[in-house]
Amino acid sequence: MSRILVTGANGFVGKPLCRMLALNGHEVIALQRRESAAVDGVTPWLHAQPDFVDIDRAWPNGIRPDCVVHLAARVHVMNDEAPDPLAAFRATNVEGTLRLARAAHDHGARRFVYVSSVKAVAEADHGVPLAEDVPARPEDAYGISKHEAEEALWAMQRETGIEIVIVRPPLVYGPGVGANFLRMLRTVAKGLPLPLGAAHARRSLVYVENLADALMHCAIDARAANACFHVADDDAPDVAQLLRSLGSHLERPARLVKVPMFVLRAVGTLMGRRAVVDRLTSGLELDASRIRGTLDWRAPHTTDEGLEATVRWFRSTYPANR
């Protein structure tokens, strides 16, 4: 079994990943910036400095991981209030990542698994599912920082020989989800009409437990070394299908109105919300065949099972929306 250090261990993906690794017999160290409830079988390590400043000097003598899974990041946010968003994303997602990776290498780590994002390469698939070797065309500060971090890690791999594994997930959902997915759940639960009945572009997503399982394989399987993988559920529903599925599990049929896409985009432009409309009406499907072929990996849960678990959590956490 392996000794695996996980950053962002108290986050949305970090907690299920740490739990899964521990249940499978691995020794897990949870590197986090603030105190949180411990996951059974996981050793916490608190390092409060932002962007992994001084991580090399703070590294405990007894911690020599086989692998680091790097989840911690400055995440994509709407209405970013940073005076220079790109600089802020680079400080954490590029400089912080390299700081951590070099310290991990210096303290014995043989492998570094970097959880990037599909936004590092594209915001839309233009009718062809995105494979790992698609030319990178990130469009926002978050995506640019993720792409730059990937490139910096490949340069470090060539310099040091450490094994690098890049994982690019699409939208992640599951119990504890927030942001746009949570808003979508609330909207469907309240029975509010949505002008997305004609939104038929397919968009990949990944259930958090499926992503955690894929990351565990990337951390321990020798065949993953120096590879990039797209990880997604087997299904890529369109937005209308997704909303109908949520409504079915909520026992509240989604109220979808068929508004032509050109009308939605025009309204989005007038309201300054074109980027939001584009995300709902443009296809973003991933080709995840490489991880299946290379690691013999299969998503352990279907999308419907993931949505059912997410809705079950939502109804127990937000009973007023039932």
Short mmCIF file of N, CA and C in Angstrom, two decimals, residues 10 20 54 96 98 126 128 143 159 165 171 175 185 208 223 241 265 268 284 286 288 305:
data_model
loop_
_atom_site.label_atom_id
_atom_site.label_comp_id
_atom_site.label_asym_id
_atom_site.label_seq_id
_atom_site.Cartn_x
_atom_site.Cartn_y
_atom_site.Cartn_z
N ASN A 10 -9.80 18.90 3.04
CA ASN A 10 -11.08 19.16 3.69
C ASN A 10 -12.11 19.75 2.74
N MET A 20 -11.81 7.37 0.73
CA MET A 20 -11.66 6.23 -0.16
C MET A 20 -10.26 5.63 -0.06
N ASP A 54 6.81 28.64 2.18
CA ASP A 54 7.63 27.97 3.21
C ASP A 54 7.26 26.51 3.41
N GLY A 96 2.16 28.45 -6.43
CA GLY A 96 1.93 27.58 -5.28
C GLY A 96 2.07 26.11 -5.63
N LEU A 98 3.92 24.77 -8.06
CA LEU A 98 5.34 24.44 -8.25
C LEU A 98 6.08 24.38 -6.93
N HIS A 126 -17.15 22.39 -29.75
CA HIS A 126 -17.37 22.67 -31.18
C HIS A 126 -17.76 21.41 -31.95
N VAL A 128 -17.04 18.20 -31.31
CA VAL A 128 -16.15 17.03 -31.21
C VAL A 128 -15.71 16.86 -29.76
N GLY A 143 -8.72 29.27 -16.21
CA GLY A 143 -8.26 28.30 -17.19
C GLY A 143 -6.82 28.54 -17.60
N GLU A 159 13.01 17.98 -15.88
CA GLU A 159 14.19 18.40 -15.11
C GLU A 159 14.54 17.41 -14.01
N VAL A 165 1.14 13.29 -13.24
CA VAL A 165 -0.14 12.85 -13.79
C VAL A 165 -1.08 14.05 -13.74
N LEU A 171 -17.38 19.69 -14.88
CA LEU A 171 -18.17 20.04 -13.70
C LEU A 171 -18.28 18.85 -12.77
N PRO A 175 -22.98 15.14 -3.24
CA PRO A 175 -23.33 15.71 -1.93
C PRO A 175 -22.31 16.76 -1.49
N LEU A 185 -30.28 23.20 -8.53
CA LEU A 185 -31.12 22.35 -7.69
C LEU A 185 -32.22 23.16 -7.02
N VAL A 208 -18.68 13.13 -7.85
CA VAL A 208 -17.49 13.30 -7.01
C VAL A 208 -16.88 11.95 -6.60
N ARG A 223 0.88 2.52 -14.51
CA ARG A 223 0.60 2.86 -15.91
C ARG A 223 0.18 4.32 -16.09
N GLN A 241 -31.93 17.59 -20.42
CA GLN A 241 -31.99 16.25 -19.82
C GLN A 241 -31.56 16.28 -18.36
N ARG A 265 -29.15 33.85 -26.19
CA ARG A 265 -27.83 34.49 -26.29
C ARG A 265 -27.96 36.00 -26.43
N GLY A 268 -28.83 37.29 -23.02
CA GLY A 268 -27.63 37.20 -22.17
C GLY A 268 -26.65 38.32 -22.46
N LEU A 284 -19.88 20.82 -24.27
CA LEU A 284 -18.55 20.64 -23.66
C LEU A 284 -18.45 19.18 -23.21
N LEU A 286 -16.37 15.59 -23.03
CA LEU A 286 -15.00 15.10 -22.95
C LEU A 286 -14.91 13.69 -23.51
N ALA A 288 -13.20 10.57 -22.68
CA ALA A 288 -12.51 9.99 -21.52
C ALA A 288 -12.04 8.56 -21.81
N GLU A 305 -27.23 7.52 -10.62
CA GLU A 305 -26.94 7.22 -9.22
C GLU A 305 -26.32 8.43 -8.53
#
